[in-house]
């Protein structure tokens, strides 16, 4: 939801927000990897991330454990604690709430009707199946062929992520930004496949149809973004 009191967020605001989220996620991953075996891992991560709420929750759980130990009562089983969670959307995941299941099912059906998603998803599968046989153990992240394979699969993922955000003014520009990231993935995939063709790394008869399809996917995503932008009146 938008935090801008003057109106919905613009693409630039959503872009900054997502970049900051990416940095926080990367920092969390680094901390988790560094302190994975540390018995005080959760507290260290909470402190380094500035998550005072988590530190307070850990303190409360520790006090509860000490109290129960002092009076000789067992600590409640984890499933009992989850059942008492004040946030049912966390404690009751999809598959347990019919309303949530129905909403997710409708969202999936709507997504399948979207040309940008359907074409990019099909392309990603075809590109992966066609290029994967040429990937060897010697290829490292960042190598051209892995750039082509990875980005071919990212396009549909980003479009699905944007669709999940919705089309309400409060989230529409966030949806657009996610789809822009999908468009960037299509362009990176296309550039990588052109390089593979120029270097002769993969037979032309394999690459030519993929390049043509990737160009069509790029155009379809561009049109999808343009349609959403036509609904934005607050960022002009």
CSV table of C-alpha atoms in Angstrom, one decimal:
chain,number,residue,atom,x,y,z
A,1,UNK,CA,0.0,0.0,0.0
A,2,UNK,CA,1.1,3.6,-0.6
A,3,UNK,CA,2.5,5.5,2.2
A,4,UNK,CA,2.3,8.8,0.3
A,5,UNK,CA,-0.4,10.9,1.9
A,6,UNK,CA,-0.7,13.0,-1.2
A,7,UNK,CA,-1.6,10.0,-3.4
A,8,UNK,CA,-0.5,6.7,-4.8
A,9,UNK,CA,3.2,6.1,-5.2
A,10,UNK,CA,4.9,6.7,-8.6
A,11,UNK,CA,7.2,4.3,-10.4
A,12,UNK,CA,10.2,6.1,-9.0
A,13,UNK,CA,9.0,5.7,-5.5
A,14,UNK,CA,8.3,2.0,-5.9
A,15,UNK,CA,11.7,1.6,-7.6
A,16,UNK,CA,13.5,3.1,-4.6
A,17,UNK,CA,11.4,1.0,-2.2
A,18,UNK,CA,12.2,-2.3,-4.1
A,19,UNK,CA,15.9,-1.4,-4.3
A,20,UNK,CA,16.0,-0.9,-0.6
A,21,UNK,CA,14.1,-4.2,-0.1
A,22,UNK,CA,16.6,-6.0,-2.3
A,23,UNK,CA,19.5,-4.6,-0.2
A,24,UNK,CA,17.8,-5.6,3.1
A,25,UNK,CA,17.2,-9.1,1.7
A,26,UNK,CA,20.8,-9.4,0.6
A,27,UNK,CA,22.0,-8.2,4.1
A,28,UNK,CA,19.7,-10.7,5.8
A,29,UNK,CA,21.0,-13.5,3.6
A,30,UNK,CA,24.6,-12.6,4.4
A,31,UNK,CA,23.9,-12.5,8.2
A,32,UNK,CA,22.0,-15.8,8.1
A,33,UNK,CA,24.9,-17.5,6.3
A,34,UNK,CA,27.5,-16.0,8.6
A,35,UNK,CA,25.8,-16.8,11.9
A,36,UNK,CA,23.9,-20.0,10.9
A,37,UNK,CA,25.6,-22.1,13.5
A,38,UNK,CA,25.7,-19.5,16.2
A,39,UNK,CA,23.3,-20.4,19.1
A,40,UNK,CA,22.5,-16.7,19.4
A,41,UNK,CA,21.9,-16.4,15.7
A,42,UNK,CA,18.3,-14.9,15.9
A,43,UNK,CA,19.3,-12.2,18.3
A,44,UNK,CA,22.4,-11.2,16.3
A,45,UNK,CA,20.3,-11.1,13.1
A,46,UNK,CA,17.6,-9.1,14.8
A,47,UNK,CA,20.1,-6.6,16.2
A,48,UNK,CA,22.0,-6.1,12.9
A,49,UNK,CA,18.8,-5.8,10.9
A,50,UNK,CA,17.3,-3.3,13.4
A,51,UNK,CA,14.3,-5.6,14.1
A,52,UNK,CA,13.5,-4.5,17.6
A,53,UNK,CA,10.2,-6.3,17.4
A,54,UNK,CA,12.0,-9.6,16.9
A,55,UNK,CA,14.3,-8.9,19.8
A,56,UNK,CA,11.4,-8.2,22.0
A,57,UNK,CA,9.6,-11.3,20.9
A,58,UNK,CA,12.7,-13.4,21.7
A,59,UNK,CA,13.0,-11.8,25.1
A,60,UNK,CA,9.3,-12.6,25.8
A,61,UNK,CA,9.7,-16.2,24.7
A,62,UNK,CA,12.8,-16.5,26.9
A,63,UNK,CA,10.9,-15.1,29.9
A,64,UNK,CA,8.1,-17.6,29.2
A,65,UNK,CA,10.6,-20.5,29.1
A,66,UNK,CA,12.2,-19.4,32.4
A,67,UNK,CA,8.8,-19.0,34.1
A,68,UNK,CA,7.6,-22.4,32.9
A,69,UNK,CA,10.8,-24.0,34.0
A,70,UNK,CA,10.6,-22.4,37.4
A,71,UNK,CA,7.1,-23.7,38.0
A,72,UNK,CA,7.8,-27.1,36.5
A,73,UNK,CA,5.5,-26.8,33.5
A,74,UNK,CA,6.5,-27.9,30.0
A,75,UNK,CA,6.9,-25.4,27.2
A,76,UNK,CA,3.8,-25.5,24.8
A,77,UNK,CA,4.5,-27.5,21.6
A,78,UNK,CA,5.3,-25.4,18.6
A,79,UNK,CA,2.0,-26.1,16.8
A,80,UNK,CA,0.1,-24.8,19.9
A,81,UNK,CA,2.1,-21.6,19.9
A,82,UNK,CA,1.4,-21.2,16.2
A,83,UNK,CA,-2.3,-21.7,16.8
A,84,UNK,CA,-2.2,-18.8,19.2
A,85,UNK,CA,-0.5,-16.6,16.8
A,86,UNK,CA,-2.2,-13.2,16.6
A,87,UNK,CA,-1.6,-13.0,12.8
A,88,UNK,CA,-3.8,-15.7,11.2
A,89,UNK,CA,-2.5,-15.0,7.8
A,90,UNK,CA,0.9,-16.2,9.0
A,91,UNK,CA,-0.3,-19.1,11.2
A,92,UNK,CA,-2.9,-20.3,8.7
A,93,UNK,CA,-1.1,-20.7,5.4
A,94,UNK,CA,-2.9,-21.4,2.0
A,95,UNK,CA,-4.4,-24.8,1.9
A,96,UNK,CA,-6.2,-24.3,5.2
A,97,UNK,CA,-8.5,-21.3,4.5
A,98,UNK,CA,-11.0,-21.9,1.7
A,99,UNK,CA,-11.4,-18.1,1.1
A,100,UNK,CA,-7.6,-17.7,0.6
A,101,UNK,CA,-7.5,-20.8,-1.6
A,102,UNK,CA,-10.3,-19.5,-3.8
A,103,UNK,CA,-8.7,-16.1,-4.1
A,104,UNK,CA,-5.3,-17.6,-5.1
A,105,UNK,CA,-7.1,-19.9,-7.6
A,106,UNK,CA,-8.8,-16.9,-9.2
A,107,UNK,CA,-5.6,-15.0,-9.3
A,108,UNK,CA,-3.9,-17.9,-11.0
A,109,UNK,CA,-6.7,-18.2,-13.6
A,110,UNK,CA,-6.5,-14.5,-14.3
A,111,UNK,CA,-2.7,-14.8,-14.7
A,112,UNK,CA,-3.0,-17.6,-17.3
A,113,UNK,CA,-5.3,-15.3,-19.4
A,114,UNK,CA,-2.6,-12.6,-19.5
A,115,UNK,CA,-0.7,-12.7,-22.9
A,116,UNK,CA,2.5,-11.3,-21.4
A,117,UNK,CA,2.6,-13.9,-18.7
A,118,UNK,CA,1.5,-16.9,-20.9
A,119,UNK,CA,3.9,-16.1,-23.7
A,120,UNK,CA,6.9,-15.4,-21.4
A,121,UNK,CA,6.2,-18.5,-19.3
A,122,UNK,CA,6.1,-20.7,-22.5
A,123,UNK,CA,9.2,-19.1,-23.8
A,124,UNK,CA,11.0,-19.6,-20.6
A,125,UNK,CA,10.3,-23.4,-20.7
A,126,UNK,CA,11.3,-23.7,-24.3
A,127,UNK,CA,14.5,-21.7,-23.8
A,128,UNK,CA,15.5,-23.7,-20.8
A,129,UNK,CA,14.9,-27.0,-22.5
A,130,UNK,CA,16.8,-26.0,-25.6
A,131,UNK,CA,19.8,-24.4,-23.9
A,132,UNK,CA,20.2,-26.5,-20.8
A,133,UNK,CA,22.0,-29.4,-22.8
A,134,UNK,CA,24.7,-26.9,-23.6
A,135,UNK,CA,25.3,-25.9,-20.0
A,136,UNK,CA,28.4,-27.6,-18.5
A,137,UNK,CA,29.9,-27.8,-15.0
A,138,UNK,CA,32.5,-25.3,-16.2
A,139,UNK,CA,30.0,-22.6,-16.7
A,140,UNK,CA,29.9,-20.1,-13.8
A,141,UNK,CA,27.2,-17.6,-12.8
A,142,UNK,CA,27.5,-14.6,-15.2
A,143,UNK,CA,28.6,-16.8,-18.2
A,144,UNK,CA,26.6,-15.9,-21.3
A,145,UNK,CA,24.7,-19.1,-21.6
A,146,UNK,CA,23.7,-19.0,-18.0
A,147,UNK,CA,22.6,-15.4,-18.5
A,148,UNK,CA,20.4,-16.6,-21.3
A,149,UNK,CA,18.9,-19.5,-19.4
A,150,UNK,CA,18.3,-17.7,-16.1
A,151,UNK,CA,16.8,-14.5,-17.6
A,152,UNK,CA,14.5,-16.5,-19.9
A,153,UNK,CA,12.9,-17.9,-16.7
A,154,UNK,CA,12.8,-14.6,-14.8
A,155,UNK,CA,10.5,-12.8,-17.2
A,156,UNK,CA,7.3,-14.7,-16.3
A,157,UNK,CA,8.3,-14.7,-12.6
A,158,UNK,CA,8.4,-10.9,-12.5
A,159,UNK,CA,5.1,-10.5,-14.3
A,160,UNK,CA,3.5,-12.9,-11.9
A,161,UNK,CA,4.9,-10.9,-9.0
A,162,UNK,CA,3.5,-7.7,-10.5
A,163,UNK,CA,0.1,-9.3,-11.0
A,164,UNK,CA,0.0,-10.4,-7.4
A,165,UNK,CA,0.4,-6.8,-6.3
A,166,UNK,CA,-2.8,-6.0,-8.1
A,167,UNK,CA,-4.1,-3.1,-10.2
A,168,UNK,CA,-5.4,-0.7,-7.6
A,169,UNK,CA,-3.9,2.8,-7.7
A,170,UNK,CA,-2.0,2.1,-4.4
A,171,UNK,CA,-0.1,-0.8,-6.0
A,172,UNK,CA,-0.3,-0.3,-9.8
A,173,UNK,CA,3.0,1.5,-10.2
A,174,UNK,CA,4.6,-1.2,-8.1
A,175,UNK,CA,3.1,-3.8,-10.5
A,176,UNK,CA,4.6,-1.8,-13.4
A,177,UNK,CA,8.1,-1.7,-11.8
A,178,UNK,CA,8.0,-5.5,-11.3
A,179,UNK,CA,7.0,-5.9,-15.0
A,180,UNK,CA,9.8,-3.5,-16.0
A,181,UNK,CA,12.2,-5.9,-14.3
A,182,UNK,CA,10.7,-8.7,-16.3
A,183,UNK,CA,11.3,-6.6,-19.4
A,184,UNK,CA,14.9,-6.1,-18.4
A,185,UNK,CA,15.3,-9.8,-18.0
A,186,UNK,CA,13.9,-10.3,-21.6
A,187,UNK,CA,16.4,-7.8,-22.9
A,188,UNK,CA,19.3,-9.5,-21.1
A,189,UNK,CA,18.2,-12.9,-22.4
A,190,UNK,CA,18.0,-11.5,-25.9
A,191,UNK,CA,21.5,-9.9,-25.7
A,192,UNK,CA,23.0,-13.1,-24.3
A,193,UNK,CA,21.5,-15.2,-27.1
A,194,UNK,CA,22.8,-12.8,-29.7
A,195,UNK,CA,26.2,-13.2,-28.2
A,196,UNK,CA,25.9,-17.0,-28.3
A,197,UNK,CA,25.0,-16.8,-31.9
A,198,UNK,CA,27.8,-14.5,-32.9
A,199,UNK,CA,30.3,-16.6,-31.1
A,200,UNK,CA,29.0,-19.8,-32.6
A,201,UNK,CA,28.6,-21.4,-29.1
A,202,UNK,CA,25.2,-22.9,-30.0
A,203,UNK,CA,23.9,-24.0,-33.4
A,204,UNK,CA,22.0,-21.2,-35.2
A,205,UNK,CA,19.1,-23.6,-35.8
A,206,UNK,CA,18.6,-23.7,-32.0
A,207,UNK,CA,19.1,-20.0,-31.4
A,208,UNK,CA,17.2,-18.4,-34.2
A,209,UNK,CA,13.7,-19.5,-33.2
A,210,UNK,CA,14.5,-18.6,-29.6
A,211,UNK,CA,15.7,-15.1,-30.5
A,212,UNK,CA,12.6,-14.5,-32.6
A,213,UNK,CA,10.3,-15.7,-29.8
A,214,UNK,CA,12.2,-13.6,-27.2
A,215,UNK,CA,11.7,-10.5,-29.3
A,216,UNK,CA,8.0,-11.2,-29.4
A,217,UNK,CA,8.0,-11.7,-25.6
A,218,UNK,CA,9.7,-8.4,-25.2
A,219,UNK,CA,7.2,-6.6,-27.3
A,220,UNK,CA,4.3,-8.3,-25.5
A,221,UNK,CA,5.6,-7.2,-22.1
A,222,UNK,CA,6.2,-3.7,-23.4
A,223,UNK,CA,2.5,-3.5,-24.5
A,224,UNK,CA,1.4,-4.9,-21.1
A,225,UNK,CA,3.4,-2.2,-19.3
A,226,UNK,CA,2.0,0.5,-21.7
A,227,UNK,CA,-1.6,-0.6,-20.9
A,228,UNK,CA,-1.0,-0.3,-17.2
A,229,UNK,CA,0.7,3.1,-17.6
A,230,UNK,CA,-2.4,4.3,-19.5
A,231,UNK,CA,-4.3,4.0,-16.2
A,232,UNK,CA,-1.8,6.1,-14.2
A,233,UNK,CA,-2.9,9.6,-13.9
A,234,UNK,CA,-0.8,10.7,-10.9
A,235,UNK,CA,2.6,10.1,-12.4
A,236,UNK,CA,2.5,12.4,-15.5
